[in-house]
Short mmCIF file of C-alpha atoms in Angstrom, two decimals:
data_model
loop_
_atom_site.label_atom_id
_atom_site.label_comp_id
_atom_site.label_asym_id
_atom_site.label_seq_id
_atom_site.Cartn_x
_atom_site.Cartn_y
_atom_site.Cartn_z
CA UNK G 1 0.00 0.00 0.00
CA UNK G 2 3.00 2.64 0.86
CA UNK G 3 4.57 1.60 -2.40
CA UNK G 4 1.17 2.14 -4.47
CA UNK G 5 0.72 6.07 -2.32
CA UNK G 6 4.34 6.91 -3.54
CA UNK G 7 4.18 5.56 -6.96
CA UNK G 8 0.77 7.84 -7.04
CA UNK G 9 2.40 10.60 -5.50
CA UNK G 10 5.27 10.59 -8.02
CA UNK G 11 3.14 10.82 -10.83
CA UNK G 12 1.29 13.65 -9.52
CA UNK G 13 4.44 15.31 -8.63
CA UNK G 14 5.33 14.93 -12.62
CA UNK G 15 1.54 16.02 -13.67
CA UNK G 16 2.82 19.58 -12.15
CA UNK G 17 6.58 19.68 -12.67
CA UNK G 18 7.73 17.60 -15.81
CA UNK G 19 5.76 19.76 -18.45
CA UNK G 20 7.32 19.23 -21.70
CA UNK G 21 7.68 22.22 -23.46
CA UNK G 22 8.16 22.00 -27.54
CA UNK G 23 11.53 22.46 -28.34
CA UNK G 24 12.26 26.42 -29.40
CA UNK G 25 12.65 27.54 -32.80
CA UNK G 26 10.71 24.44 -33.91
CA UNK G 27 7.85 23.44 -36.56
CA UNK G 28 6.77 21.61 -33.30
CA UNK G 29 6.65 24.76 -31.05
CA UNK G 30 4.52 27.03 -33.86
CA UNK G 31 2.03 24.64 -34.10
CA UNK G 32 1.72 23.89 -30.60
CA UNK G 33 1.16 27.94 -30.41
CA UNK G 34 -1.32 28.39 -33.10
CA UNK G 35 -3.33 25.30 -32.33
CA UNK G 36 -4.04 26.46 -28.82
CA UNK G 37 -5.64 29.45 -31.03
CA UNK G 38 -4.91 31.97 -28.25
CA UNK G 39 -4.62 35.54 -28.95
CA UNK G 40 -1.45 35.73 -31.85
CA UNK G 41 0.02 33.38 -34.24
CA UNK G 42 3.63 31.80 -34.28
CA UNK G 43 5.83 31.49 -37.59
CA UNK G 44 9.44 30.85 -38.40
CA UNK G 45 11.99 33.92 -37.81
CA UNK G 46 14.85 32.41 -36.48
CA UNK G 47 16.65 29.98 -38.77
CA UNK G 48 19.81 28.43 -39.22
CA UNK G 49 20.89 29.83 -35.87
CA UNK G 50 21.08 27.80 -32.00
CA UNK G 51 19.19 28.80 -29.31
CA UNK G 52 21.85 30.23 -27.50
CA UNK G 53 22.61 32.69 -30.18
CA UNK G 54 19.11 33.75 -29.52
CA UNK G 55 19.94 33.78 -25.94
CA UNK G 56 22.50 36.17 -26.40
CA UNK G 57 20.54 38.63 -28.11
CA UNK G 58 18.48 39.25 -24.75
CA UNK G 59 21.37 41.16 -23.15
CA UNK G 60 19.39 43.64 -20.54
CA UNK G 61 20.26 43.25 -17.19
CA UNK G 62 16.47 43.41 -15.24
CA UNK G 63 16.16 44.50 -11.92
CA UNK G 64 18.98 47.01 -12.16
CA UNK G 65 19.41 50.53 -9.99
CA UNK G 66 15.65 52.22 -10.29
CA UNK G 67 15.60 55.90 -11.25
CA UNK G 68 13.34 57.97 -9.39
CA UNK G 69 9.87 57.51 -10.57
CA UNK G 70 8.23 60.79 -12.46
CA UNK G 71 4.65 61.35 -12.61
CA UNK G 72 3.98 62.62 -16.03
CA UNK G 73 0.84 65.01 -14.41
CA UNK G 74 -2.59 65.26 -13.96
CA UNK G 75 -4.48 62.65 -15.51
CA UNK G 76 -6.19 63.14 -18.69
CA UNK G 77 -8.62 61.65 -20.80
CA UNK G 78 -7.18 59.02 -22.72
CA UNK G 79 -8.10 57.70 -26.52
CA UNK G 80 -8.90 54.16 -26.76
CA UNK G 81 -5.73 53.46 -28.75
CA UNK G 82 -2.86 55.67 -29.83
CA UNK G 83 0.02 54.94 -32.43
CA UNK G 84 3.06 57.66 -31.77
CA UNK G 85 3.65 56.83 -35.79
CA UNK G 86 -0.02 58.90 -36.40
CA UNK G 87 0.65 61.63 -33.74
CA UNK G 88 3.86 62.41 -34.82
CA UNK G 89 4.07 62.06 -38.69
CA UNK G 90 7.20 64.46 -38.82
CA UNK G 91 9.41 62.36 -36.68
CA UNK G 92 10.43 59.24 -39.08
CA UNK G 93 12.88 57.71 -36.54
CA UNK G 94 9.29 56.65 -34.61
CA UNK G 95 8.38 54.41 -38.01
CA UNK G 96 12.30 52.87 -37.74
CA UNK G 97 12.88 49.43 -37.29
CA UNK G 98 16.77 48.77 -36.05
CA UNK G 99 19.12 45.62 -36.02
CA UNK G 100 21.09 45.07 -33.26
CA UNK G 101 23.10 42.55 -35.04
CA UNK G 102 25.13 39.65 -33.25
CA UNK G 103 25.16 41.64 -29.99
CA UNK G 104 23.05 41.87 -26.75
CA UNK G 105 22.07 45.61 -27.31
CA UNK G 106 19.30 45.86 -26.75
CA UNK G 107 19.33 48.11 -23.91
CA UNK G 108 20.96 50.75 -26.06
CA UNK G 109 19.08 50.33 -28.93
CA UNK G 110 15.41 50.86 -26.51
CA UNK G 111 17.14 54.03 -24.92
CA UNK G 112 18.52 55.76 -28.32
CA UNK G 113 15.78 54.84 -30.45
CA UNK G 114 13.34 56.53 -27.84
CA UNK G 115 15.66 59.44 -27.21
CA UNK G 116 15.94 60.23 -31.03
CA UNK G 117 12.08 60.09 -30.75
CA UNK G 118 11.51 62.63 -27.89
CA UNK G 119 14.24 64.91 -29.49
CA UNK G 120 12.09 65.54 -32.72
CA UNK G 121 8.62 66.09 -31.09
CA UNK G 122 9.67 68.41 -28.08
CA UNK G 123 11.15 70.40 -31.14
CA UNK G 124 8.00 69.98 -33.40
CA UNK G 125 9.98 67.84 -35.87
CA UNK G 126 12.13 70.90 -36.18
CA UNK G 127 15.56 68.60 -34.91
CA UNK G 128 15.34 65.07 -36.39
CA UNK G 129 18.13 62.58 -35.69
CA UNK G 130 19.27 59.26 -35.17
CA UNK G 131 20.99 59.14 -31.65
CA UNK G 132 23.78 56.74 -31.56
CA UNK G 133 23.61 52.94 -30.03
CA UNK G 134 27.20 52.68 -30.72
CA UNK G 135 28.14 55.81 -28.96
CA UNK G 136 26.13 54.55 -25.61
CA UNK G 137 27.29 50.64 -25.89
CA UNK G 138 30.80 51.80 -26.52
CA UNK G 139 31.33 54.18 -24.07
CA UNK G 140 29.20 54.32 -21.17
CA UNK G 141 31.34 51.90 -18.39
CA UNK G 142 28.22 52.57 -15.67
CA UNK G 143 25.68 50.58 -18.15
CA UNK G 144 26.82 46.85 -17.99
CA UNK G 145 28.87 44.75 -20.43
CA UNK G 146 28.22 46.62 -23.53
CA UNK G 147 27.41 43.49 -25.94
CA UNK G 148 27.05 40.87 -22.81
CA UNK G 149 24.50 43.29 -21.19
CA UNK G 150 23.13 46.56 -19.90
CA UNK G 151 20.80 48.32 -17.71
CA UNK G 152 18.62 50.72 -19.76
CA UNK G 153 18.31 53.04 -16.80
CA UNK G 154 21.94 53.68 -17.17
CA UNK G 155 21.73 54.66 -20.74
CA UNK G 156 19.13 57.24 -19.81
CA UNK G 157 21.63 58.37 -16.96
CA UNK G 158 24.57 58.49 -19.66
CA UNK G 159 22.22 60.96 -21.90
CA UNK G 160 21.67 63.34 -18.98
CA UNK G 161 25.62 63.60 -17.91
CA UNK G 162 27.70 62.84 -20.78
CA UNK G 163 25.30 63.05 -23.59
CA UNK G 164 25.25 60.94 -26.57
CA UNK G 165 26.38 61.74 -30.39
CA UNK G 166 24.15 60.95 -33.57
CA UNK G 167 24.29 57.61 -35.54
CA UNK G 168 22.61 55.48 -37.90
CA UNK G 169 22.22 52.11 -38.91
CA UNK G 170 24.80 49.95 -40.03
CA UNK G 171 26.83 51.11 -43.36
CA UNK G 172 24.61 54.25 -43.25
CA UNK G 173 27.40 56.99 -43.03
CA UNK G 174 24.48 58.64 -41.14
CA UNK G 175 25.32 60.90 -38.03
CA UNK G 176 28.52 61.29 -35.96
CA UNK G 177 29.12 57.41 -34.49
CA UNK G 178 26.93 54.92 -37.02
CA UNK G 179 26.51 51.41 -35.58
CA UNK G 180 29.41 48.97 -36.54
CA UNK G 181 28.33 45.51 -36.56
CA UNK G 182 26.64 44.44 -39.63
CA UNK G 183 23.21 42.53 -39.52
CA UNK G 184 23.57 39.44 -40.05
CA UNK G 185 21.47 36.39 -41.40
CA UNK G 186 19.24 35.38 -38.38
CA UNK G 187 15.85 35.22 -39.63
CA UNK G 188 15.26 33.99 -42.90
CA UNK G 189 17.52 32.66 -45.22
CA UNK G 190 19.12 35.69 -47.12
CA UNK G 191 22.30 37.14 -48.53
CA UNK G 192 23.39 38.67 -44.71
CA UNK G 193 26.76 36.85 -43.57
CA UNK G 194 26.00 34.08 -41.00
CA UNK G 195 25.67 34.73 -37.20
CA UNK G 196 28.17 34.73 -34.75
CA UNK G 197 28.05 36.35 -30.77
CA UNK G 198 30.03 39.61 -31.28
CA UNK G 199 32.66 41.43 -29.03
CA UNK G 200 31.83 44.81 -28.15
CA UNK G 201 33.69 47.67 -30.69
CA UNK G 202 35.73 49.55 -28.63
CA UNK G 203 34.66 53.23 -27.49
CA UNK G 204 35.86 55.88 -30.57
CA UNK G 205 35.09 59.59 -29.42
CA UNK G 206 35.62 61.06 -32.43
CA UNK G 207 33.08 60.96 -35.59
CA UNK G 208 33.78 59.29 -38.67
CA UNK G 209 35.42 61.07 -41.90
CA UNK G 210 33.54 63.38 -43.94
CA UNK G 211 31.20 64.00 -41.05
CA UNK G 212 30.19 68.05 -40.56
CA UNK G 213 30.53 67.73 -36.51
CA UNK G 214 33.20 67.38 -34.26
CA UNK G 215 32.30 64.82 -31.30
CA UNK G 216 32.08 67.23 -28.75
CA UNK G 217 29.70 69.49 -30.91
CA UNK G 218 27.55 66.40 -32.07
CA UNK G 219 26.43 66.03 -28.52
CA UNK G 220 22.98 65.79 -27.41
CA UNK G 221 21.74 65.82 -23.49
CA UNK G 222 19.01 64.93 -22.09
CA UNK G 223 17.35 67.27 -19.11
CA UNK G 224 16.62 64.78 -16.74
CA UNK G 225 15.93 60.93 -16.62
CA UNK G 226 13.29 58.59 -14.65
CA UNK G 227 11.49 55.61 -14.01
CA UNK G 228 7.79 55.38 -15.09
CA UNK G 229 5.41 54.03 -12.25
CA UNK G 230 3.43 50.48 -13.40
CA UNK G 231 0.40 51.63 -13.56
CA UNK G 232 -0.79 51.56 -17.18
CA UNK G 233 -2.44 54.41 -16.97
CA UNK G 234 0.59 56.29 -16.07
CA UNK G 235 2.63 54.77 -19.11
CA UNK G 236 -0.35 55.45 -21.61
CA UNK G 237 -0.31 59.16 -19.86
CA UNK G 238 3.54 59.80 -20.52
CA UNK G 239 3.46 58.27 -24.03
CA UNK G 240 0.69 60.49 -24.90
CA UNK G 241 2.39 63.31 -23.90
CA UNK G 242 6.07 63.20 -24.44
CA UNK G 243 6.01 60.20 -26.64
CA UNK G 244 7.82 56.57 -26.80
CA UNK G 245 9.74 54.93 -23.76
CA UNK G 246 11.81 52.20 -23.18
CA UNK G 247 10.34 49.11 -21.47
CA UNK G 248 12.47 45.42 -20.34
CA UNK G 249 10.61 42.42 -20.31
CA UNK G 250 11.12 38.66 -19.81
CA UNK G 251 11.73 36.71 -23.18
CA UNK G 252 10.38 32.93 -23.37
CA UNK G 253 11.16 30.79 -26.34
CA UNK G 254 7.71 30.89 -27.88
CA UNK G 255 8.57 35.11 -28.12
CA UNK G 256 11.19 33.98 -30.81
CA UNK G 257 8.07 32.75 -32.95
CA UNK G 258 5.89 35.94 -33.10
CA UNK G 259 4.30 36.72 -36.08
CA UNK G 260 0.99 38.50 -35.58
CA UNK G 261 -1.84 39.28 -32.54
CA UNK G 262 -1.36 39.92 -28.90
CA UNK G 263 1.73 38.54 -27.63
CA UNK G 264 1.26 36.54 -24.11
CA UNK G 265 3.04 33.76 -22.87
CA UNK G 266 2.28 30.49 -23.82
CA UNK G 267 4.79 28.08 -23.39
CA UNK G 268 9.20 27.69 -23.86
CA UNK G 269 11.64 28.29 -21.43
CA UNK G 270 12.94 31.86 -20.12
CA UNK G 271 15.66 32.98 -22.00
CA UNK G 272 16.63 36.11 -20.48
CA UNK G 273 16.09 40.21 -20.20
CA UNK G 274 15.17 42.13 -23.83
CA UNK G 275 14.60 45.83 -23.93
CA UNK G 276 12.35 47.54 -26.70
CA UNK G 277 11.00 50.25 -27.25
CA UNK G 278 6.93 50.91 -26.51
CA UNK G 279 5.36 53.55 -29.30
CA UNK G 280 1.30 53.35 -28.53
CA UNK G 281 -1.24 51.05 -27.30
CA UNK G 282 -4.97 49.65 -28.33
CA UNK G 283 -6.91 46.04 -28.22
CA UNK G 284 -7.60 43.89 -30.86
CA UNK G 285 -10.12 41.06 -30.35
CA UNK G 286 -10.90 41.91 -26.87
CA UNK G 287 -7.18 41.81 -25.97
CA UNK G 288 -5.76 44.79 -24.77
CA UNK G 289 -2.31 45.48 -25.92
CA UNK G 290 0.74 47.93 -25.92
CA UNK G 291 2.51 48.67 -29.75
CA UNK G 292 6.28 47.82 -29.50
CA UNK G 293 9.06 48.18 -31.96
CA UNK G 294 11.77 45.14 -31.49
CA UNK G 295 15.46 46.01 -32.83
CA UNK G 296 16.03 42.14 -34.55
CA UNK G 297 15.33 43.57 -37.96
CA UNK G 298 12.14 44.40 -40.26
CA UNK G 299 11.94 40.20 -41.03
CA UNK G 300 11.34 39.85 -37.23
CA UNK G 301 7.42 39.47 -36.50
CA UNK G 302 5.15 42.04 -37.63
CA UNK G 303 7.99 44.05 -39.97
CA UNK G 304 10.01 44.74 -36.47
CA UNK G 305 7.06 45.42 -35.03
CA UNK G 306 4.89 43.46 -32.10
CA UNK G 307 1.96 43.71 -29.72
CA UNK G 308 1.73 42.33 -26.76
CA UNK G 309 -0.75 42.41 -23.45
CA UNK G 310 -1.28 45.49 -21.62
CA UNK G 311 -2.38 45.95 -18.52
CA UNK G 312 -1.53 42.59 -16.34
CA UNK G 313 2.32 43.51 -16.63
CA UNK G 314 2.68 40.43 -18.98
CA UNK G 315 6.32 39.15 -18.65
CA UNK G 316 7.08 42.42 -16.71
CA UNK G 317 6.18 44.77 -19.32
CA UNK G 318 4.98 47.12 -17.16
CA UNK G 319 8.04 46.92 -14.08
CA UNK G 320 10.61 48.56 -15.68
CA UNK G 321 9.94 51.55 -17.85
CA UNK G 322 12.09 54.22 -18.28
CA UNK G 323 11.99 57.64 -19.52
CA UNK G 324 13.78 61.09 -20.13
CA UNK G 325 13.05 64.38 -21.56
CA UNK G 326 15.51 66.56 -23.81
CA UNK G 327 17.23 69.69 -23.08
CA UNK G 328 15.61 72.78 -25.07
#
């Protein structure tokens, strides 16, 4: 009889703890996804590449040192969605999709991309540019690891006391400090060389030939920098007004399959911290959801682009948003 009560014990020990997830990046694991027909559907994006590639890619450091939280005001009324793209036609680095390449970026990419952002509507579209990742990932020793990993508060700090010079994508000759590591061919197969984990470039403070600027006079700074509280109403409030942020969330292995809907959690093991950046917010089918631009490429998901649940602070989503305003 004991031996019956622990054989039936162990078994429903292993009905709770030996799920058996779908192996990531697999045929299995998108149509494990779309058959449970939940609120997005899974495709292939990654291929040719090994899951800890993938890993690597999720370089932000979560629970780093908080910045102290800013209230962006009285409340307001809020629409019932909101795309930063529509409110702010004259600012075309809100429509950009970037590529981090073989490096765990991320947290720069989040920071710049919504710092380029803020710069062009506080100025009414009247300053538009592209505010360096390699600059911040490079040079600022306070934000982490550079390609192994950084905290995105840090990058906001590194705006406010150091500032950071302009620069585009890859091969772009755009700005002071472009980004130097190429894309590469993670997605789908392409003509992009294959993809290897990258060392971080070392920190260059001067801008590249042929470039107007010197680095000291290609500097922007931001005013101040801050943490955004959790409550969605809060984030929708300080998006509405002073326009994108930069969020870090948990990334599972299903996350590597998105290809449409409302992002949430299905199944696949964690894989690490990613940081994006959040441009507007809506529902679709019921589902509410925040509008977030990913910086794997335009072959990632929705053209660079995702959705994914607002409001229940869906693989932290909500925990760790941060925020900054420029200087006049």
């Amino acid at each position: 009889m004991r031996c019956l009560l622990i054989t039936h014990l162990l078994h429903r020990t292993c009905d709770f703890t030996c799920v058996r997830h779908p192996a990531p990046l697999s045929s299995e694991m998108i149509n494990y996804i779309n058959k449970a027909n939940t609120t997005w559907t899974a495709g292939h994006n990654f291929q040719n590449v090994d899951i800890s590639y993938v890993r690597s890619l999720c370089g932000t450091m979560m629970k780093g040192r908080r910045l102290p939280e800013v209230r962006p005001g009285d409340s307001i009324k809020l629409p019932d969605s909101f795309d930063a793209r529509q409110q702010w036609p004259n600012c075309p680095t809100i429509q950009q999709i970037r590529d981090q390449g073989s490096c765990g970026s991320c947290w720069a990419f989040g920071a710049v991309e919504a710092i380029s952002d803020r710069i062009c509507i506080q100025t009414e579209g009247h300053t538009s540019v592209e505010i360096s990742a390699e600059d911040v990932l490079t040079c600022c020793e306070d934000c982490g690891m550079g390609c192994f990993g950084g905290y995105p508060a840090e990058a906001w700090n590194y705006w406010v006391n150091t500032g950071l010079v302009t620069g585009g994508l890859y091969g772009s000759k755009v700005g002071c400090r472009p980004y130097t590591i190429a894309p590469c061919e993670h997605h789908v197969n392409g003509t992009r060389p294959p993809c290897h984990s990258q060392e971080t470039p070392r920190c260059v403070q001067q801008c590249i030939d042929g470039y107007e600027l010197s680095y000291p006079k290609d500097k922007h700074f931001g005013r101040r920098s801050y943490s955004v509280s959790s409550d969605q109403q809060q984030i929708m409030t300080e998006l509405y007004k002073y326009g994108p942020v930069e969020a870090a969330f948990t990334v599972y292995a299903d996350f590597l399959q998105y290809k449409s809907g409302v992002y949430q959690h299905l199944t696949g093991e964690m894989l690490g911290g990613h940081a994006i950046k959040v441009l507007g917010w809506g529902t679709e089918g019921g589902t509410p959801y925040w509008l977030v631009a990913n910086s794997w490429n335009t072959d990632w998901g929705d053209k660079g682009f995702f959705k994914i649940k607002r409001g229940s602070d869906e693989c932290g989503i909500e925990s760790e948003v941060v925020a900054g305003t420029p200087h006049n």
